[in-house]
Coordinates of C-alpha atoms in Angstrom, one line a residue:
Chain H
M1 CA 7.3 38.1 -27.3
H2 CA 4.3 39.9 -25.8
S3 CA 4.5 43.4 -24.2
P4 CA 2.7 43.8 -20.9
P5 CA -0.8 45.4 -21.5
R6 CA -0.7 49.1 -21.9
G7 CA -0.8 50.9 -18.5
R8 CA -0.3 47.8 -16.4
R9 CA 2.7 48.0 -14.0
L10 CA 4.6 44.7 -13.8
D11 CA 5.2 45.1 -10.1
A12 CA 1.6 45.8 -9.2
V13 CA -0.5 43.1 -7.6
S14 CA -3.2 43.0 -10.3
G15 CA -4.6 39.8 -11.6
P16 CA -3.7 36.4 -10.3
F17 CA -0.5 35.8 -8.3
T18 CA 2.4 34.4 -10.2
P19 CA 5.2 32.1 -8.9
R20 CA 7.2 35.3 -8.2
T21 CA 4.6 36.9 -6.0
P22 CA 6.3 37.0 -2.6
R23 CA 3.4 35.2 -0.8
V24 CA 3.5 32.4 -3.4
A25 CA 7.3 32.2 -3.2
A26 CA 7.1 32.0 0.6
A27 CA 4.4 29.3 0.5
R28 CA 6.3 27.3 -2.0
R29 CA 9.3 26.9 0.3
L30 CA 7.0 24.8 2.5
H31 CA 7.9 21.9 0.2
R32 CA 11.1 21.8 2.2
R33 CA 11.0 20.3 5.6
R34 CA 13.4 22.9 7.0
D35 CA 10.9 25.6 6.1
R36 CA 8.0 23.7 7.4
D37 CA 9.8 23.2 10.8
S38 CA 10.8 26.8 11.0
T39 CA 7.4 28.3 10.2
G40 CA 5.2 25.6 11.7
R41 CA 3.2 25.6 8.5
F42 CA 2.6 23.1 5.7
L43 CA 0.7 22.8 2.3
A44 CA -2.5 20.8 1.8
E45 CA -3.5 20.4 -1.9
G46 CA -6.7 19.6 -3.6
P47 CA -10.3 20.3 -2.7
Q48 CA -10.7 17.3 -0.4
A49 CA -7.7 18.2 1.8
V50 CA -8.7 21.9 1.7
R51 CA -12.2 21.0 2.8
E52 CA -11.0 18.9 5.7
A53 CA -8.6 21.5 6.8
L54 CA -11.2 24.2 6.8
T55 CA -13.3 22.1 9.2
R56 CA -10.7 22.8 12.0
P57 CA -10.9 26.4 13.1
G58 CA -7.7 28.4 12.8
L59 CA -5.9 25.7 10.9
V60 CA -5.8 27.3 7.4
V61 CA -3.6 30.4 7.1
E62 CA -4.2 31.1 3.5
L63 CA -5.9 29.6 0.5
F64 CA -4.6 29.8 -3.1
G65 CA -6.6 28.8 -6.1
T66 CA -6.8 29.2 -9.9
P67 CA -9.8 31.4 -10.9
A68 CA -11.4 28.4 -12.4
A69 CA -11.0 26.2 -9.2
L70 CA -12.2 29.1 -7.0
D71 CA -15.2 29.3 -9.1
R72 CA -15.9 25.6 -9.2
Y73 CA -15.3 25.2 -5.4
R74 CA -16.8 28.5 -4.5
D75 CA -18.3 26.9 -1.3
L76 CA -14.7 26.4 -0.1
A77 CA -13.7 29.9 -1.0
A78 CA -16.7 31.2 0.8
R79 CA -16.0 29.2 3.9
A80 CA -12.4 30.4 4.0
A81 CA -13.6 34.0 3.6
T82 CA -16.1 33.5 6.5
A83 CA -13.2 32.3 8.6
D84 CA -11.1 35.4 7.7
V85 CA -8.7 33.2 5.7
P86 CA -7.2 35.2 2.8
V87 CA -8.2 33.7 -0.5
S88 CA -6.0 34.6 -3.5
E89 CA -6.2 33.8 -7.2
V90 CA -3.0 32.3 -8.6
T91 CA -2.0 31.6 -12.2
D92 CA -1.7 28.0 -13.4
E93 CA 2.0 28.4 -13.2
A94 CA 1.9 29.5 -9.6
L95 CA -0.4 26.6 -8.6
A96 CA 2.0 24.2 -10.3
A97 CA 4.8 25.7 -8.2
L98 CA 2.8 25.2 -5.0
T99 CA 1.7 21.6 -5.6
E100 CA 3.4 18.3 -6.3
T101 CA 0.7 16.2 -8.0
V102 CA 0.0 16.1 -11.7
A103 CA -3.7 17.0 -11.3
P104 CA -3.9 19.1 -8.1
Q105 CA -7.4 20.4 -9.0
G106 CA -6.5 24.0 -8.6
L107 CA -6.5 24.6 -4.9
V108 CA -3.8 24.6 -2.2
A109 CA -3.9 25.8 1.4
V110 CA -1.3 26.9 3.8
C111 CA -2.0 25.3 7.1
R112 CA -0.6 25.5 10.6
H113 CA 0.9 22.4 12.1
L114 CA -1.7 20.5 14.0
D115 CA 0.2 18.0 16.1
V116 CA -0.5 17.8 19.8
P117 CA 1.8 16.7 22.7
L118 CA 1.6 13.0 23.6
D119 CA 0.2 13.7 27.0
R120 CA -2.6 15.7 25.7
A121 CA -3.5 13.0 23.2
L122 CA -3.5 10.4 26.0
T123 CA -5.9 12.4 28.2
A124 CA -8.5 12.0 25.4
G125 CA -9.0 8.4 26.3
H126 CA -8.4 6.9 22.9
R127 CA -8.9 3.1 22.8
L128 CA -6.9 2.6 19.6
V129 CA -3.5 4.3 18.9
A130 CA -1.0 3.7 16.1
V131 CA 2.7 4.4 16.6
L132 CA 4.9 4.8 13.5
A133 CA 8.4 4.1 14.7
G134 CA 11.1 5.2 12.3
I135 CA 8.9 4.8 9.3
R136 CA 10.8 6.9 6.7
D137 CA 8.6 6.4 3.7
P138 CA 6.0 9.2 3.5
G139 CA 3.6 7.2 1.3
N140 CA 3.7 4.3 3.7
A141 CA 3.3 6.6 6.8
G142 CA 0.3 8.4 5.2
T143 CA -1.3 5.2 4.2
V144 CA -1.1 3.8 7.7
L145 CA -2.4 7.1 9.1
R146 CA -5.4 6.8 6.8
T147 CA -6.0 3.1 7.8
A148 CA -5.7 3.9 11.5
D149 CA -8.3 6.6 11.1
A150 CA -10.6 4.1 9.2
A151 CA -10.2 1.6 11.9
G152 CA -11.2 4.1 14.6
A153 CA -7.8 5.0 16.0
G154 CA -7.9 8.3 17.9
A155 CA -4.2 9.1 17.7
V156 CA -1.3 8.4 15.5
V157 CA 2.2 8.9 16.9
F158 CA 5.2 9.7 14.6
A159 CA 8.0 8.5 16.7
G160 CA 11.8 8.6 16.5
D161 CA 13.1 9.4 13.1
A162 CA 9.8 8.8 11.4
V163 CA 9.0 10.9 8.3
D164 CA 7.6 14.5 8.8
P165 CA 3.8 14.0 9.0
Y166 CA 3.5 17.3 7.0
N167 CA 5.6 16.0 4.1
G168 CA 3.5 16.6 1.0
K169 CA 3.4 12.9 0.0
C170 CA 2.4 11.8 3.5
V171 CA -0.3 14.5 3.6
R172 CA -1.7 13.3 0.3
A173 CA -1.5 9.5 1.2
S174 CA -3.4 10.3 4.3
A175 CA -6.4 11.3 2.2
G176 CA -7.6 13.8 4.8
S177 CA -7.0 11.6 7.8
L178 CA -4.2 13.9 8.9
F179 CA -7.0 16.3 9.9
H180 CA -9.1 13.6 11.7
V181 CA -6.9 12.1 14.4
D182 CA -4.7 13.4 17.0
V183 CA -1.3 13.5 15.4
V184 CA 1.7 13.4 17.7
R185 CA 5.4 13.9 17.0
A186 CA 7.6 12.4 19.7
A187 CA 11.4 12.0 19.5
D188 CA 11.9 9.1 21.8
P189 CA 9.9 6.0 20.9
V190 CA 10.8 4.1 24.1
A191 CA 9.4 7.0 26.2
V192 CA 6.3 6.8 24.0
V193 CA 5.8 3.2 24.9
A194 CA 6.2 4.0 28.6
A195 CA 3.7 6.8 28.4
L196 CA 1.2 4.6 26.5
R197 CA 1.5 1.8 29.1
A198 CA 1.2 4.3 31.9
A199 CA -2.0 5.5 30.3
G200 CA -3.5 2.0 30.5
L201 CA -3.0 0.9 26.9
T202 CA -1.7 -2.5 26.0
V203 CA 1.3 -2.0 23.7
L204 CA 1.6 -4.5 20.9
A205 CA 4.6 -4.6 18.6
T206 CA 4.2 -6.0 15.1
T207 CA 7.1 -8.2 14.0
G208 CA 7.4 -11.1 11.6
Y209 CA 9.3 -12.9 14.4
G210 CA 6.7 -12.3 17.0
D211 CA 5.9 -14.9 19.6
S212 CA 2.2 -14.2 19.7
D213 CA 0.0 -15.0 16.8
L214 CA -2.6 -12.3 16.0
D215 CA -5.5 -14.7 15.7
D216 CA -4.5 -16.4 19.1
L217 CA -4.6 -13.0 20.7
A218 CA -8.0 -12.3 19.3
D219 CA -9.3 -15.7 20.4
A220 CA -8.0 -15.1 23.9
G221 CA -9.9 -11.8 24.1
R222 CA -6.7 -9.9 24.4
L223 CA -7.5 -7.4 21.7
A224 CA -10.7 -6.0 23.3
T225 CA -8.8 -3.7 25.7
P226 CA -7.4 -0.3 24.8
T227 CA -4.5 -0.9 22.5
A228 CA -1.5 0.8 20.9
W229 CA 0.1 -0.8 17.9
L230 CA 3.8 -0.3 17.1
F231 CA 4.7 -0.4 13.4
G232 CA 8.3 -0.2 12.1
S233 CA 9.8 0.5 8.7
E234 CA 9.4 -2.2 6.0
A235 CA 13.1 -2.3 5.4
H236 CA 14.3 -2.6 9.1
G237 CA 11.3 -3.4 11.2
L238 CA 11.2 -2.3 14.8
P239 CA 14.3 -1.8 16.9
D240 CA 14.9 -4.4 19.5
E241 CA 14.5 -2.0 22.4
L242 CA 11.0 -1.3 21.2
T243 CA 9.8 -4.8 20.7
A244 CA 11.3 -5.6 24.2
A245 CA 9.4 -2.7 25.7
A246 CA 6.0 -3.8 24.3
D247 CA 3.5 -6.0 26.1
A248 CA 3.6 -8.5 23.3
R249 CA 5.3 -9.2 20.0
V250 CA 2.7 -10.0 17.5
R251 CA 3.0 -11.6 14.1
V252 CA 0.3 -11.6 11.5
P253 CA -0.3 -15.3 10.4
L254 CA 1.1 -16.2 7.0
H255 CA -1.1 -18.9 5.7
G256 CA 0.4 -19.2 2.2
R257 CA 4.0 -19.0 1.1
A258 CA 4.5 -15.3 1.2
E259 CA 7.5 -14.4 3.5
S260 CA 5.8 -11.3 4.9
L261 CA 3.1 -8.6 4.3
N262 CA 3.9 -5.1 3.3
L263 CA 3.5 -2.4 5.9
A264 CA 0.1 -1.1 4.8
A265 CA -1.4 -4.6 4.7
A266 CA 0.0 -5.6 8.0
A267 CA -1.2 -2.5 9.7
A268 CA -4.7 -2.9 8.2
V269 CA -5.0 -6.4 9.5
C270 CA -3.7 -5.5 13.0
L271 CA -5.8 -2.4 13.4
Y272 CA -8.9 -3.9 12.1
A273 CA -8.5 -7.0 14.3
S274 CA -8.5 -4.5 17.3
A275 CA -11.5 -2.6 15.9
R276 CA -13.4 -5.8 15.6
A277 CA -12.5 -7.1 19.0
Q278 CA -13.2 -3.8 20.8
R279 CA -16.7 -3.7 19.2
S280 CA -17.7 -7.3 19.9
R281 CA -19.8 -8.1 22.8
P282 CA -17.6 -9.8 25.4
T283 CA -18.2 -13.5 25.4
G284 CA -16.0 -14.4 28.4
P285 CA -15.3 -17.9 29.5
P286 CA -17.9 -20.5 29.0
T287 CA -20.6 -20.3 31.6
K288 CA -21.8 -23.4 33.4
E289 CA -25.0 -23.5 31.3
S290 CA -23.1 -23.3 28.0
V291 CA -20.9 -26.3 28.8
R292 CA -22.2 -29.3 26.8
P293 CA -22.6 -32.4 29.0
Chain P
M1 CA 40.5 6.5 -24.3
H2 CA 41.5 2.9 -23.9
S3 CA 42.3 0.6 -26.7
P4 CA 40.8 -2.9 -26.6
P5 CA 43.2 -5.4 -25.2
R6 CA 45.6 -6.7 -27.8
G7 CA 44.3 -9.6 -29.7
R8 CA 40.7 -9.4 -28.4
R9 CA 38.0 -9.0 -31.0
L10 CA 35.3 -6.5 -30.1
D11 CA 32.6 -8.7 -31.6
A12 CA 33.7 -11.9 -29.9
V13 CA 31.8 -13.1 -26.9
S14 CA 34.6 -13.0 -24.5
G15 CA 34.0 -11.6 -21.0
P16 CA 30.7 -10.6 -19.6
F17 CA 27.8 -9.8 -22.0
T18 CA 27.2 -6.1 -22.7
P19 CA 24.0 -4.3 -23.3
R20 CA 24.6 -4.9 -27.0
T21 CA 25.0 -8.6 -26.8
P22 CA 22.1 -10.0 -28.8
R23 CA 20.7 -12.2 -25.9
V24 CA 20.8 -9.2 -23.5
A25 CA 19.2 -6.9 -26.1
A26 CA 16.5 -9.5 -26.7
A27 CA 15.8 -10.0 -22.9
R28 CA 15.8 -6.2 -22.4
R29 CA 12.8 -5.9 -24.8
L30 CA 10.8 -7.8 -22.2
H31 CA 10.3 -4.5 -20.3
R32 CA 7.7 -3.9 -23.0
R33 CA 4.3 -5.6 -22.7
R34 CA 4.1 -6.2 -26.4
D35 CA 7.3 -8.2 -26.3
R36 CA 6.2 -10.1 -23.2
D37 CA 3.0 -11.0 -24.9
S38 CA 4.6 -12.2 -28.2
T39 CA 7.3 -14.2 -26.5
G40 CA 5.5 -15.5 -23.5
R41 CA 8.4 -14.5 -21.3
F42 CA 9.1 -11.9 -18.6
L43 CA 11.9 -10.8 -16.3
A44 CA 12.3 -11.5 -12.6
E45 CA 15.0 -9.5 -11.0
G46 CA 16.9 -9.9 -7.7
P47 CA 18.0 -13.0 -5.8
Q48 CA 14.6 -13.4 -4.0
A49 CA 12.6 -13.5 -7.2
V50 CA 15.2 -15.7 -9.0
R51 CA 15.3 -18.2 -6.1
E52 CA 11.5 -18.4 -6.2
A53 CA 11.4 -18.8 -9.9
L54 CA 14.0 -21.6 -9.8
T55 CA 11.8 -23.6 -7.6
R56 CA 9.3 -24.1 -10.4
P57 CA 10.8 -26.6 -12.9
G58 CA 11.0 -25.2 -16.5
L59 CA 10.1 -21.7 -15.6
V60 CA 13.4 -20.1 -15.9
V61 CA 14.8 -19.8 -19.4
E62 CA 18.0 -18.0 -18.8
L63 CA 19.9 -16.4 -15.9
F64 CA 22.1 -13.2 -16.1
G65 CA 24.3 -11.9 -13.4
T66 CA 27.2 -9.7 -12.7
P67 CA 30.4 -11.7 -11.8
A68 CA 30.1 -10.4 -8.2
A69 CA 26.5 -11.5 -7.9
L70 CA 27.0 -14.9 -9.5
D71 CA 29.8 -15.5 -7.0
R72 CA 27.8 -14.2 -4.0
Y73 CA 24.7 -16.2 -5.0
R74 CA 26.6 -19.2 -6.3
D75 CA 24.0 -21.6 -4.9
L76 CA 21.5 -20.0 -7.3
A77 CA 23.8 -20.2 -10.2
A78 CA 24.5 -23.9 -9.4
R79 CA 20.8 -24.6 -9.2
A80 CA 20.3 -23.0 -12.5
A81 CA 23.1 -25.0 -14.1
T82 CA 21.7 -28.2 -12.6
A83 CA 18.4 -27.4 -14.3
D84 CA 20.2 -26.8 -17.7
V85 CA 19.4 -23.1 -17.5
P86 CA 22.0 -21.1 -19.2
V87 CA 23.9 -18.8 -16.8
S88 CA 25.7 -15.8 -18.3
E89 CA 27.9 -13.1 -16.8
V90 CA 26.8 -9.6 -17.7
T91 CA 28.5 -6.2 -17.2
D92 CA 27.1 -3.8 -14.7
E93 CA 25.8 -1.8 -17.7
A94 CA 24.0 -4.8 -19.1
L95 CA 22.5 -5.6 -15.7
A96 CA 21.2 -2.0 -15.4
A97 CA 19.7 -2.3 -18.9
L98 CA 17.9 -5.5 -17.9
T99 CA 16.5 -4.3 -14.5
E100 CA 14.3 -1.4 -13.3
T101 CA 15.3 -1.0 -9.7
V102 CA 18.1 1.1 -8.2
A103 CA 19.7 -1.8 -6.4
P104 CA 18.8 -5.1 -8.3
Q105 CA 21.5 -7.0 -6.5
G106 CA 23.1 -8.2 -9.7
L107 CA 20.7 -11.0 -10.9
V108 CA 17.9 -11.2 -13.4
A109 CA 16.2 -14.3 -14.8
V110 CA 14.2 -14.6 -18.1
C111 CA 11.1 -16.7 -17.2
R112 CA 8.3 -18.2 -19.0
H113 CA 4.8 -17.0 -18.4
L114 CA 3.2 -19.1 -15.7
D115 CA -0.5 -18.3 -15.8
V116 CA -3.0 -21.1 -16.0
P117 CA -6.5 -21.2 -17.4
L118 CA -9.3 -20.4 -15.0
D119 CA -10.8 -23.8 -15.3
R120 CA -7.6 -25.5 -14.4
A121 CA -7.2 -23.2 -11.3
L122 CA -10.8 -24.0 -10.3
T123 CA -10.2 -27.7 -10.3
A124 CA -7.6 -27.3 -7.7
G125 CA -10.3 -26.7 -5.1
H126 CA -9.0 -23.4 -3.7
R127 CA -11.1 -22.1 -0.8
L128 CA -9.8 -18.5 -1.2
V129 CA -9.5 -16.6 -4.5
A130 CA -8.7 -13.0 -5.3
V131 CA -9.9 -11.4 -8.5
L132 CA -8.3 -8.1 -9.6
A133 CA -10.9 -6.6 -11.9
G134 CA -9.5 -3.7 -14.0
I135 CA -6.8 -2.8 -11.6
R136 CA -4.4 -0.9 -13.7
D137 CA -1.8 0.2 -11.2
P138 CA 1.0 -2.5 -11.2
G139 CA 2.2 -1.7 -7.7
N140 CA -1.3 -2.2 -6.3
A141 CA -1.9 -5.4 -8.3
G142 CA 1.4 -6.9 -7.1
T143 CA 0.7 -5.8 -3.5
V144 CA -2.8 -7.5 -3.5
L145 CA -1.2 -10.6 -5.0
R146 CA 1.3 -10.8 -2.2
T147 CA -1.4 -10.2 0.4
A148 CA -3.6 -12.8 -1.1
D149 CA -0.8 -15.4 -1.0
A150 CA -0.1 -14.4 2.7
A151 CA -3.8 -14.9 3.5
G152 CA -3.7 -18.4 2.0
A153 CA -5.4 -17.7 -1.3
G154 CA -4.6 -20.4 -3.9
A155 CA -5.4 -18.3 -7.0
V156 CA -5.3 -14.7 -8.2
V157 CA -7.3 -13.8 -11.3
F158 CA -6.2 -10.7 -13.4
A159 CA -9.6 -10.0 -15.1
G160 CA -10.7 -7.6 -17.7
D161 CA -8.2 -4.8 -18.5
A162 CA -6.2 -5.4 -15.4
V163 CA -2.5 -4.8 -15.5
D164 CA -0.3 -7.4 -17.1
P165 CA 0.8 -9.6 -14.1
Y166 CA 4.3 -9.8 -15.7
N167 CA 4.8 -6.1 -15.6
G168 CA 8.1 -5.5 -13.8
K169 CA 6.6 -3.4 -11.1
C170 CA 3.9 -5.9 -10.5
V171 CA 6.4 -8.8 -10.3
R172 CA 8.5 -6.8 -7.8
A173 CA 5.5 -5.7 -5.6
S174 CA 4.4 -9.3 -5.4
A175 CA 7.6 -10.1 -3.6
G176 CA 7.8 -13.6 -5.0
S177 CA 4.1 -14.4 -4.5
L178 CA 3.7 -14.4 -8.3
F179 CA 5.5 -17.8 -8.1
H180 CA 3.4 -19.2 -5.3
V181 CA -0.3 -19.0 -6.4
D182 CA -2.2 -20.0 -9.5
V183 CA -2.1 -16.8 -11.6
V184 CA -5.0 -16.6 -14.1
R185 CA -5.6 -14.1 -16.8
A186 CA -9.1 -13.7 -18.1
A187 CA -10.5 -11.3 -20.5
D188 CA -14.2 -11.3 -19.3
P189 CA -14.7 -10.6 -15.6
V190 CA -18.4 -11.4 -15.7
A191 CA -17.6 -14.9 -17.1
V192 CA -15.0 -15.2 -14.3
V193 CA -17.7 -14.6 -11.7
A194 CA -20.0 -17.2 -13.3
A195 CA -17.2 -19.7 -13.3
L196 CA -16.3 -19.1 -9.7
R197 CA -20.0 -19.5 -8.6
A198 CA -20.3 -22.6 -10.7
A199 CA -17.3 -24.0 -8.9
G200 CA -19.0 -23.5 -5.6
L201 CA -17.3 -20.4 -4.4
T202 CA -19.2 -17.5 -2.8
V203 CA -18.4 -14.4 -4.7
L204 CA -18.0 -11.2 -2.6
A205 CA -17.6 -7.8 -4.3
T206 CA -15.8 -5.1 -2.3
T207 CA -17.3 -1.7 -2.6
G208 CA -17.6 1.3 -0.4
Y209 CA -21.3 1.4 -1.1
G210 CA -21.9 -2.3 -0.2
D211 CA -25.1 -3.3 1.5
S212 CA -23.3 -6.0 3.6
D213 CA -20.9 -5.0 6.4
L214 CA -17.8 -7.2 6.6
D215 CA -18.1 -7.8 10.4
D216 CA -21.8 -8.8 10.0
L217 CA -20.9 -11.4 7.4
A218 CA -18.2 -12.7 9.7
D219 CA -20.6 -12.8 12.7
A220 CA -23.1 -14.7 10.6
G221 CA -20.6 -17.3 9.6
R222 CA -20.9 -16.4 6.0
L223 CA -17.1 -16.0 5.5
A224 CA -16.3 -19.6 6.5
T225 CA -17.2 -21.2 3.1
P226 CA -15.0 -21.1 0.0
T227 CA -14.9 -17.5 -1.2
A228 CA -13.7 -15.4 -4.1
W229 CA -13.1 -11.7 -3.5
L230 CA -13.6 -9.1 -6.2
F231 CA -11.4 -6.0 -6.0
G232 CA -11.7 -3.0 -8.4
S233 CA -9.4 -0.1 -9.1
E234 CA -8.9 2.6 -6.5
A235 CA -10.0 5.2 -8.9
H236 CA -13.1 3.6 -10.4
G237 CA -14.1 0.7 -8.1
L238 CA -15.9 -2.3 -9.6
P239 CA -18.1 -1.9 -12.6
D240 CA -21.9 -2.2 -11.8
E241 CA -22.2 -5.5 -13.8
L242 CA -19.7 -7.1 -11.6
T243 CA -21.1 -6.0 -8.2
A244 CA -24.5 -7.1 -9.5
A245 CA -23.2 -10.5 -10.5
A246 CA -21.7 -11.1 -7.1
D247 CA -23.4 -12.9 -4.2
A248 CA -22.9 -9.9 -1.9
R249 CA -21.7 -6.4 -2.1
V250 CA -19.4 -5.9 1.0
R251 CA -18.1 -2.8 2.7
V252 CA -15.2 -2.7 5.1
P253 CA -16.6 -0.8 8.2
L254 CA -15.2 2.7 8.5
H255 CA -15.1 3.4 12.3
G256 CA -13.3 6.8 12.2
R257 CA -13.8 9.7 9.8
A258 CA -11.8 8.3 6.8
E259 CA -13.9 8.3 3.6
S260 CA -12.4 5.0 2.4
L261 CA -9.4 2.7 2.7
N262 CA -6.8 2.3 -0.1
L263 CA -7.0 -0.9 -2.1
A264 CA -4.1 -2.7 -0.4
A265 CA -5.6 -2.1 3.0
A266 CA -9.1 -3.0 2.0
A267 CA -7.9 -6.2 0.4
A268 CA -5.9 -7.2 3.4
V269 CA -8.8 -6.8 5.8
C270 CA -11.2 -8.7 3.5
L271 CA -8.8 -11.6 2.7
Y272 CA -7.7 -12.0 6.3
A273 CA -11.3 -11.9 7.5
S274 CA -11.9 -14.9 5.2
A275 CA -8.7 -16.7 6.3
R276 CA -9.7 -16.3 9.9
A277 CA -13.3 -17.4 9.4
Q278 CA -12.2 -20.4 7.3
R279 CA -9.9 -21.6 10.1
S280 CA -12.1 -21.1 13.1
R281 CA -14.0 -24.0 14.5
P282 CA -17.6 -23.7 13.5
T283 CA -19.6 -22.4 16.5
G284 CA -23.1 -22.8 14.8
P285 CA -26.2 -21.3 16.3
P286 CA -26.6 -21.3 20.1
T287 CA -27.6 -24.8 21.4
K288 CA -30.4 -25.3 23.9
E289 CA -27.9 -25.8 26.7
S290 CA -26.1 -22.6 25.9
V291 CA -29.2 -20.4 26.1
R292 CA -29.2 -18.7 29.5
P293 CA -32.5 -19.0 31.3

């Protein structure tokens, strides 16, 4: 057993924060959805996420880091300080309490929720939108968010009883994309579909039982217009009321003997089919000159 | 404490097998790679995988099931019996010892390894092949295997120090596709690339730093020919010697602000781009008649 160093009071804030320091204890509670909802805050861990979060003014409330990490990533610490974000050293134990990964690389930021109302996202004129309807798995949701960002989607809607976008695993799986797109939370997915259509987007529901083949839609030029894709959970798919409300029910073609694709793969194929169609020069119907005699 | 029923010997094989029954204990060791390698056997759990395995003659060595599962899936039990596969009842405890998922649905089959040599797979004339080079994560490997099957790939090569394709998590993530395609294990990925090229396949390496854009290749008609895709691990990508050996180094376009795609998404986009290109009618260069004056 070690005695505390002579002359050092145990209750004084001297040296790095420990897991019992009140600000660390408060931040740690953000692992729970209830506390995220009540405070409107969440945790973003690791230098990549912290860097992304700091690009959005006012988003980061507080930054914690081990002394080694704050030295290694002193550009991030300086950027936080410039933005009047409190930066605090924490012990390895405190960092472990604040993070969920095995190798969090020493940094974690407390951030404000960043979702926007659906109508605000729709006024931005996004030409590609992804809707996660009832997707409960945070890793799947974060992966689709990341893929949607990569494909150029401007907004991702977490609809119905979808996972909390600020769930730690979702934040990590998004690999920073949570900070790149308009994130929307909406309770009623049918209302979301109506709003998307009213905003001029074609709404396509992905389902293994769809009556439209993705390639056929692409060939017909129907993916070139502004589009919102609806994705359901791997276990249950989309509810009937949503597939019925969409403009088309689309299946990804299965050329081999697999019975289905997993969610991340299906979303990637659909979103990238739209991205490609929206960026291709319109070919239109054959002109008189192009018809072979 | 209960006494054993009168007249029943504890060491007799009466009633369902327990975890200590020698055949169960032997099968259970197949969770370890060492035992899979030495016996040439692996485990496939759940009715979907068992059904797929039973479609391939001689593959299933033995089938275990709880009494309830063997009753519920009596078509599978009957199919196994018809194929002279021993079918044995096991206790819930024995089933739990043989399986790795929370809800294995009561069935598990001991199967023979089914990989084929690369040269045999190449004589089959597959027009789409996926090569997993050094992918260590079994979930990722199984997911890419499933996606490759869905996209119509005829063979999937586990090359270099890639994960064992018979790893339980890989088998489960493949969702039956392990039984659908030619699975190849090859120690030397550079030799695999040479063999693929010698067989007439264009070899495309996926890398975030590729000099060829996937859409440009598709526009140029370069995805319509027989193609093998090389995929590396998420953490380390492909080794330089492999990207150098390929015919082209291809990047999936990133339209938004995401820095990269995860492996499953990137593989889905690439494999489906090939599937679509290989199935499109060739358009060729513009003919004289189609050039507008």
